[in-house]
Backbone as ProteinMPNN parsed JSONL, in Angstrom:
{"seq_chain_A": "XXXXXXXXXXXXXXXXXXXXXXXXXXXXXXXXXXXXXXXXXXXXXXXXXXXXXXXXXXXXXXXXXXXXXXXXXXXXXXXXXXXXXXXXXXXXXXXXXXXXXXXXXXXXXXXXXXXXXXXXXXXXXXXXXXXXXXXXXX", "coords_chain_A": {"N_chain_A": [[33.984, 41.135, -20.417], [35.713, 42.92, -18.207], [37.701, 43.597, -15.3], [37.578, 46.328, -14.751], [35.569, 47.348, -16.164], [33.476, 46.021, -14.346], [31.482, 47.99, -11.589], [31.504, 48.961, -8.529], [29.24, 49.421, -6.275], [29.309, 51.984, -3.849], [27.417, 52.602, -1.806], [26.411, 49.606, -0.731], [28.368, 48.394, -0.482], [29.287, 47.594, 2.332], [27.208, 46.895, 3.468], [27.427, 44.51, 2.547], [29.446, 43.536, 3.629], [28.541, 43.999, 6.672], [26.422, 41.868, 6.544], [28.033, 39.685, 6.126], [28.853, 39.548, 8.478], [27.443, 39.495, 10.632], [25.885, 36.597, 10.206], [28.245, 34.872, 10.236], [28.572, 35.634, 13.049], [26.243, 34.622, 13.801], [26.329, 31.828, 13.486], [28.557, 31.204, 14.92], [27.49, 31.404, 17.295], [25.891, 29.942, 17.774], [25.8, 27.199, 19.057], [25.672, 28.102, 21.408], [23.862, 28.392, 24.954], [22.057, 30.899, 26.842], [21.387, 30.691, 30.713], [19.143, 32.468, 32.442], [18.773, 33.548, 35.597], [19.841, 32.26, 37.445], [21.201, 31.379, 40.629], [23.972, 32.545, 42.3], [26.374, 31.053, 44.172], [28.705, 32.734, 46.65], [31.877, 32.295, 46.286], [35.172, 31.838, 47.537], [37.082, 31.831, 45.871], [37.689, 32.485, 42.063], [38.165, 30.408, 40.824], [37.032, 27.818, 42.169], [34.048, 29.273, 41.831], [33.975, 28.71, 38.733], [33.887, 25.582, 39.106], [31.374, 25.182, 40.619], [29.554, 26.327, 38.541], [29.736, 24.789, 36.628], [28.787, 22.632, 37.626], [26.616, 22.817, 38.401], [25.651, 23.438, 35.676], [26.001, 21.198, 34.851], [24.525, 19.46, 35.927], [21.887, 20.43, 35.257], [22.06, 19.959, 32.439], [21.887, 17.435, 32.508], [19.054, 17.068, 33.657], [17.786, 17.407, 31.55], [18.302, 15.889, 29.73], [20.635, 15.669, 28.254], [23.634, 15.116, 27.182], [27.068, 16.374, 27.77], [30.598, 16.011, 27.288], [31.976, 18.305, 27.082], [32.133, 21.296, 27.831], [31.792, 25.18, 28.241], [31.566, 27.47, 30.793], [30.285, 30.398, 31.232], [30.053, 33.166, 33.319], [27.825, 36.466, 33.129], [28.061, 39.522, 32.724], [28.186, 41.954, 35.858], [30.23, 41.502, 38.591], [29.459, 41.622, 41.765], [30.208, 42.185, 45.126], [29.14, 43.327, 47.093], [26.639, 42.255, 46.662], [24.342, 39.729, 48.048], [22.669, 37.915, 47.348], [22.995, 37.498, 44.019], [22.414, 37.006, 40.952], [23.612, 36.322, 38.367], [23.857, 35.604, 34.859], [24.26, 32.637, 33.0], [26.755, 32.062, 30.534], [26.564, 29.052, 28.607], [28.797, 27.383, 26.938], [28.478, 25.329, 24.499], [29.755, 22.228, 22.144], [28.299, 22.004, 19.756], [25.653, 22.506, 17.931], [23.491, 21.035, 17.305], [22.892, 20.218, 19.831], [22.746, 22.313, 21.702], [20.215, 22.778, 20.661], [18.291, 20.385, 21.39], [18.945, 20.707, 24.58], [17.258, 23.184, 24.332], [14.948, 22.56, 23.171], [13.781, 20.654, 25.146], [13.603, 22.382, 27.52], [11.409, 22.853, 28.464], [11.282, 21.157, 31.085], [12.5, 22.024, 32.897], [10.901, 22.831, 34.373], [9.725, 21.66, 36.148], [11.24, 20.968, 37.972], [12.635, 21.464, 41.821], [15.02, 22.638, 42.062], [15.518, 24.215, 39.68], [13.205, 25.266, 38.659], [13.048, 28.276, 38.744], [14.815, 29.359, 36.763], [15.41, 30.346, 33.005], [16.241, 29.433, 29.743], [17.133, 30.24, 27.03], [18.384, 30.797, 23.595], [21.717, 32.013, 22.176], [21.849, 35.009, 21.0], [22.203, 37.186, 18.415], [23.064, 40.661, 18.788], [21.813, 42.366, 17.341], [19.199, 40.673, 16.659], [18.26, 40.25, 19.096], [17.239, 43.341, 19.36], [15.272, 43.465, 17.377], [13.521, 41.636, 18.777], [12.666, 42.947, 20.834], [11.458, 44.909, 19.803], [9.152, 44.287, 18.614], [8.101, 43.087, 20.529], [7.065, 45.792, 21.926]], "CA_chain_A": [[33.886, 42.05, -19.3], [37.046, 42.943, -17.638], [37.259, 44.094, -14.213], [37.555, 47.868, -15.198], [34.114, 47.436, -16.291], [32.568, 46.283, -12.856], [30.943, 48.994, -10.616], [30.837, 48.569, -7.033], [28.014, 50.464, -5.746], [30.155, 51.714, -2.323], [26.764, 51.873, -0.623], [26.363, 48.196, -0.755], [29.809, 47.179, 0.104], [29.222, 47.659, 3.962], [26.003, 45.906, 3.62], [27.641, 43.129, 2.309], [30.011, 42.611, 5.187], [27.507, 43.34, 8.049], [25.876, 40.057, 6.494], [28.395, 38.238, 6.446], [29.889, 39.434, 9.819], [26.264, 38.787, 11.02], [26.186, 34.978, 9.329], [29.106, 34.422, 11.122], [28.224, 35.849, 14.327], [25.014, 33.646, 14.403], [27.057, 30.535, 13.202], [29.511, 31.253, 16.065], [26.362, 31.538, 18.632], [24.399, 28.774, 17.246], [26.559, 26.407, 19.99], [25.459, 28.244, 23.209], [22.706, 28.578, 25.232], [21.86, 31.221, 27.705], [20.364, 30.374, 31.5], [18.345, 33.219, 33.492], [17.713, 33.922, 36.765], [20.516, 31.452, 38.221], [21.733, 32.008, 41.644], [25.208, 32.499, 42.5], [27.379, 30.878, 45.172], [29.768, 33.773, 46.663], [32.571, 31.429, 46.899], [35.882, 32.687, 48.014], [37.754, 32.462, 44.611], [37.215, 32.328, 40.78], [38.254, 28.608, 40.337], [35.622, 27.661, 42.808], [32.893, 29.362, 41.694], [34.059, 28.151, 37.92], [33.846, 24.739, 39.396], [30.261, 25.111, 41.345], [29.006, 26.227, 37.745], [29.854, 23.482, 35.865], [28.446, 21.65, 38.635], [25.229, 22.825, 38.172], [25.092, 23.292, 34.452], [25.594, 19.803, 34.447], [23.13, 18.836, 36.663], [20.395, 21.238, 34.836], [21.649, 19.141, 31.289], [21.466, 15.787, 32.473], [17.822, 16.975, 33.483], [17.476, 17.512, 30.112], [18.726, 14.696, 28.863], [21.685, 15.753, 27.475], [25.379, 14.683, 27.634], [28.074, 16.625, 27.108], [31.483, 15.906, 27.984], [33.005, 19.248, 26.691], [31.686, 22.666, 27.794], [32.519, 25.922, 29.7], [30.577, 28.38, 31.27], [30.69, 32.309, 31.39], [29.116, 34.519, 34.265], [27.717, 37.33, 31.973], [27.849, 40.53, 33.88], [29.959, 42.808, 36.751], [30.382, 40.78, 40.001], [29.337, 42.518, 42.834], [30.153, 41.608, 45.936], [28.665, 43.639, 48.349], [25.126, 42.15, 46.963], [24.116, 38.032, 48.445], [21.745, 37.113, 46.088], [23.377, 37.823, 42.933], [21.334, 36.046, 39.947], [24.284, 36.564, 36.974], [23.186, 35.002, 33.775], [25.236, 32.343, 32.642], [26.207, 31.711, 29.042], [27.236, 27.75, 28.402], [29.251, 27.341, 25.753], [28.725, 23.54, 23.956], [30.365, 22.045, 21.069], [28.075, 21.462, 19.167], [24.513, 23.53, 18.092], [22.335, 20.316, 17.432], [23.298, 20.034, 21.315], [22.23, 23.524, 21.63], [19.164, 23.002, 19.969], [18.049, 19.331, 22.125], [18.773, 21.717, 24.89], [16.574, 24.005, 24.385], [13.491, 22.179, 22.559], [13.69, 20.112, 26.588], [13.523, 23.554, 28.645], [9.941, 22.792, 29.975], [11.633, 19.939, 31.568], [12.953, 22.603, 34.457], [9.405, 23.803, 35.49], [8.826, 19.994, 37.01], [12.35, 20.495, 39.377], [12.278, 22.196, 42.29], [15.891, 23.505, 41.786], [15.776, 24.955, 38.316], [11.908, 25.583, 38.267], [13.085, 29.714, 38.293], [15.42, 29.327, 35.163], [15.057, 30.428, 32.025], [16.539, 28.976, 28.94], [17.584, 30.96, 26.224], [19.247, 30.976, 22.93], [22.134, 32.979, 22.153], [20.884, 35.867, 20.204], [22.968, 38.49, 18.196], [22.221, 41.859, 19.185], [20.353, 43.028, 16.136], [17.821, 39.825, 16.901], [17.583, 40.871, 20.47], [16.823, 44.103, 19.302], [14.312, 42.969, 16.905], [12.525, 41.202, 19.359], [12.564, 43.979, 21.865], [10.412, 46.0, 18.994], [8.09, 43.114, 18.516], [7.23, 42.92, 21.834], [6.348, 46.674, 21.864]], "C_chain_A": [[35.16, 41.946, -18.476], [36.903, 43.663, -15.746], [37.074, 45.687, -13.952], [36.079, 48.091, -15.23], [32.538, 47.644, -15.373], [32.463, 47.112, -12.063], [30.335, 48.437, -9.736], [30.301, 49.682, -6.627], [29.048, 50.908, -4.187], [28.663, 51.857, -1.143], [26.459, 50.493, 0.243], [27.094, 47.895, 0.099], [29.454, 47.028, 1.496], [28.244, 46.84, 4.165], [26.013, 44.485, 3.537], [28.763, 42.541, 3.619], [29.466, 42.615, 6.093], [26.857, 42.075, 7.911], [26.377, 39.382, 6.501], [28.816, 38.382, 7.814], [28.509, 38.736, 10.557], [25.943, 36.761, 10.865], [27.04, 34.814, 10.621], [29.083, 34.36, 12.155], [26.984, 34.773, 14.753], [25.512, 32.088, 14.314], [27.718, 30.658, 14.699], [28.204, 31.396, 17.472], [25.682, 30.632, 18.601], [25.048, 27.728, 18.615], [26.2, 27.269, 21.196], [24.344, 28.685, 23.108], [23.198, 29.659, 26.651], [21.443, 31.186, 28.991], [20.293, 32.004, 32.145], [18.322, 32.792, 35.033], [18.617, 32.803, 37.768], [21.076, 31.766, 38.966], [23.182, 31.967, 41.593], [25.874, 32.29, 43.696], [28.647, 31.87, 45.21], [30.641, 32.709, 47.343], [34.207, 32.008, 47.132], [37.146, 32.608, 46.691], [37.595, 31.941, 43.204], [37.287, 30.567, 40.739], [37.064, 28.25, 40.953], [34.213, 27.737, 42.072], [32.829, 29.126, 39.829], [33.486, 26.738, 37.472], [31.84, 24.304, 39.434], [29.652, 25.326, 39.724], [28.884, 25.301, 37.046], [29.296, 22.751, 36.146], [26.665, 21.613, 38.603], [24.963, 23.063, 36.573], [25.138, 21.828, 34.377], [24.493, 19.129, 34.721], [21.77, 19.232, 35.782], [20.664, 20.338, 33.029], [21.49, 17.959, 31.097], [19.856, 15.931, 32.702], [17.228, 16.825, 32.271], [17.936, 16.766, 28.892], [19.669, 14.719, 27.946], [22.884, 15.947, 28.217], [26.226, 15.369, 27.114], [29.367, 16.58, 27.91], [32.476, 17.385, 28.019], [32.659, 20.756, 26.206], [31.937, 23.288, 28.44], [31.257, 26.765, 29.652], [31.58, 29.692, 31.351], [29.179, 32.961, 32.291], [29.094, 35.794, 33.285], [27.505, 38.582, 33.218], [28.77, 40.821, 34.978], [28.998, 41.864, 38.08], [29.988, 41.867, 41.109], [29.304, 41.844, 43.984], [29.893, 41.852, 47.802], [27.055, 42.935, 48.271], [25.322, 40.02, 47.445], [23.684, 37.696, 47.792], [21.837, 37.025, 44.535], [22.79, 36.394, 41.786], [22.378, 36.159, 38.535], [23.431, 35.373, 36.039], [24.204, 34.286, 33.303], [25.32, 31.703, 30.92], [27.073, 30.159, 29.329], [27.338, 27.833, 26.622], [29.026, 25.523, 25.126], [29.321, 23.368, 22.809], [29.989, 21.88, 19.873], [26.247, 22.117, 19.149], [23.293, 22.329, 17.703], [22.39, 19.715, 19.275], [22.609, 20.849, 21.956], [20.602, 23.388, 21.73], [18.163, 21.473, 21.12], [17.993, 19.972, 23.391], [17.604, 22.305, 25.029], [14.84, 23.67, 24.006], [13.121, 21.375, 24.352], [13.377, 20.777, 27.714], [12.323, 23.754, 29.238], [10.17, 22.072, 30.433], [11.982, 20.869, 33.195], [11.703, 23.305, 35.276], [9.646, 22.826, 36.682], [10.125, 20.422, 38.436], [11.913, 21.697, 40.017], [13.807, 23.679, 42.152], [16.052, 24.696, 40.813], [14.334, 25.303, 37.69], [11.963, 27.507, 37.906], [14.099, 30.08, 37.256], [15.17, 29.132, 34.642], [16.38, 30.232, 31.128], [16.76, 29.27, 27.949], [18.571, 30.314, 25.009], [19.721, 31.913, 22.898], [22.402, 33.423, 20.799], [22.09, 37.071, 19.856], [22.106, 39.498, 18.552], [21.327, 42.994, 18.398], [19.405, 41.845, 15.846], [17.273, 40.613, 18.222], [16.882, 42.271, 20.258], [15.046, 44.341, 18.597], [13.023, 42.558, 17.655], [12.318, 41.651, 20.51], [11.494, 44.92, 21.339], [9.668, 45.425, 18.822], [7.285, 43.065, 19.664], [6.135, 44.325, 22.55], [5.293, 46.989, 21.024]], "O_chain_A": [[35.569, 40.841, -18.119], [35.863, 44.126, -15.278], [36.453, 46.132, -12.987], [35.47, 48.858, -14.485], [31.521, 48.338, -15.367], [33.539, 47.243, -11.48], [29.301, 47.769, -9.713], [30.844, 50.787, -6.63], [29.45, 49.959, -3.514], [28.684, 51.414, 0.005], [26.319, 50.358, 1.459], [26.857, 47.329, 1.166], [29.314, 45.826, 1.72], [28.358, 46.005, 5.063], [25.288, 43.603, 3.998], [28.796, 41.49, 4.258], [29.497, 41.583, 6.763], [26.7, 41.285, 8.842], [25.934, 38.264, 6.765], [29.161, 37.351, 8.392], [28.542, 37.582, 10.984], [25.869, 35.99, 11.822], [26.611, 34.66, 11.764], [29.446, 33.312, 12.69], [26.874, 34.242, 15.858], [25.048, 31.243, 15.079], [27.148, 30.042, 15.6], [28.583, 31.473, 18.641], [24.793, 30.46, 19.436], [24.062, 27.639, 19.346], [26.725, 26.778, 22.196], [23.739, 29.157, 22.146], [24.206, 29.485, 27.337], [20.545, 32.021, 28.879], [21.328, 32.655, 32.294], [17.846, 31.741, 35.461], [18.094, 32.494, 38.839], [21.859, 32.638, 38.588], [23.639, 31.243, 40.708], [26.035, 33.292, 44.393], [29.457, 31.966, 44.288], [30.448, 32.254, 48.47], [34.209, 33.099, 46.562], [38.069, 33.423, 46.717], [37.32, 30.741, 43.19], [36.352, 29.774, 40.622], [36.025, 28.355, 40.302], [33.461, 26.808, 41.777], [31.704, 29.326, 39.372], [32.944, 26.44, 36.407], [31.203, 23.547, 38.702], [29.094, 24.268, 39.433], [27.741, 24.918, 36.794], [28.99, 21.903, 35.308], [25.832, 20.717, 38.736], [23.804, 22.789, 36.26], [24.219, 21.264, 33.784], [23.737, 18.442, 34.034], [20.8, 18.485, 35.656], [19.648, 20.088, 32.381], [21.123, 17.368, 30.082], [19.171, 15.104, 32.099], [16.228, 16.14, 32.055], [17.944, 16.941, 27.673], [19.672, 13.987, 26.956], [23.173, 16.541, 29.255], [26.379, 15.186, 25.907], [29.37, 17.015, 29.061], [33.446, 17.551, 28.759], [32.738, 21.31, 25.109], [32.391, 22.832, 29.489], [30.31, 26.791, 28.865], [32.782, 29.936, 31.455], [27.982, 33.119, 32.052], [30.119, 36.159, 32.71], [26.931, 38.485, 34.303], [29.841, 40.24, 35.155], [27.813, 41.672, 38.35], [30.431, 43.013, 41.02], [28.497, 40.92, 44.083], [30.12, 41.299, 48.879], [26.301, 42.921, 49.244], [26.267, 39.293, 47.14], [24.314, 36.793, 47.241], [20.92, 36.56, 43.857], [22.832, 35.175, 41.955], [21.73, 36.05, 37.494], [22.626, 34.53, 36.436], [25.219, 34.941, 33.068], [24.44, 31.138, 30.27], [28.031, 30.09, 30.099], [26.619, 28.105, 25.662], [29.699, 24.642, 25.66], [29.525, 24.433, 22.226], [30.76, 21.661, 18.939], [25.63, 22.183, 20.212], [22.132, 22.723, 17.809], [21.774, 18.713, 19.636], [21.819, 20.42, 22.797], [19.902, 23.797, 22.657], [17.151, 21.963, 21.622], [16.806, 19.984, 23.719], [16.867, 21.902, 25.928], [13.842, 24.277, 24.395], [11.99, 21.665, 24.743], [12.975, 20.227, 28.739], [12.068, 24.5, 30.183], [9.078, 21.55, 30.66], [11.75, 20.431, 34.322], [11.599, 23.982, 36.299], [9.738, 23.131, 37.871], [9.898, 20.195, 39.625], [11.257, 22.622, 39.539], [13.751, 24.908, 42.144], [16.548, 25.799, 41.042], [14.201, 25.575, 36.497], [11.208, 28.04, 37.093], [14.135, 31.268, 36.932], [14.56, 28.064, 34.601], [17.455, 30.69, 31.516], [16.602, 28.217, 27.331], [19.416, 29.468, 25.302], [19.114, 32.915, 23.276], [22.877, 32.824, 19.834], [22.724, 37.701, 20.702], [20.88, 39.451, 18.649], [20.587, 43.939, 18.673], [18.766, 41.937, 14.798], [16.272, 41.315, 18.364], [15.896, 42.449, 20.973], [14.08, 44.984, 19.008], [11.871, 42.904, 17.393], [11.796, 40.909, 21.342], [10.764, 45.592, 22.067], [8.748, 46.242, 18.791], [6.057, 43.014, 19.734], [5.111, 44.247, 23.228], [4.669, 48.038, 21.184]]}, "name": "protein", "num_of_chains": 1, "seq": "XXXXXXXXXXXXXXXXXXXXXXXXXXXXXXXXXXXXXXXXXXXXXXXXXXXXXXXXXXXXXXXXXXXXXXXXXXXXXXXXXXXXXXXXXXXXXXXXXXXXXXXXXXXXXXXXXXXXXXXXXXXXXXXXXXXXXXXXXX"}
């Protein structure tokens, strides 16, 4: 069999890279976790309120019994700064998805505080899961 021989279906082909781009995309997500519903200090410039996050993701993973020396955070969402109470969602990035995963199996651990009793705990979800489980729920 020579390669002349082989027939690529061209419907396929596309099918075969959304899976792997998918694969990849969930590999590359498997390392962060999402939090909900976390308040936001309007602090008077990015470093700051970079800082103050860190400050409290740490705090919310030592509740949870986990150490990491080597993670960042991302405010997900448009800043607004005419509103006070702004709740952005923050994604934490970790190094490491059995980190991730320790994490997240611990997340009834934030009912008990009084700080982090209104955050929610999330994995991060490609957007054809999220979608998935947006139709599930209907």
């Amino acid at each position: 069999m020579t390669s002349r021989d082989v027939k690529i279906d061209p419907i396929k082909v596309p099918d075969v890279e959304c899976i792997i781009q998918e694969v990849s995309d969930r590999q590359r997500r498997k390392n962060n976790i999402i939090l909900y519903n976390v308040s936001e200090n309007v602090l008077n410039n990015r470093n700051d309120q970079v800082a103050a996050d860190m400050e409290l993701v740490g705090e919310l993973l030592q509740m949870l019994d986990v150490s990491v020396d080597n993670l960042r955070t991302i405010r997900l969402g448009k800043f607004d700064s005419s509103r006070t109470d702004m709740k952005r969602s923050i994604k934490v990035c970790l190094p490491d998805g059995d980190i991730a995963s320790k994490a997240f199996q611990g997340r009834q651990k934030l009912r008990t505080s009084d700080k982090f009793k209104n955050v929610f705990l999330v994995k991060d979800k490609i957007p054809m899961q999220l979608k998935l489980y947006r139709e599930a729920r209907q």
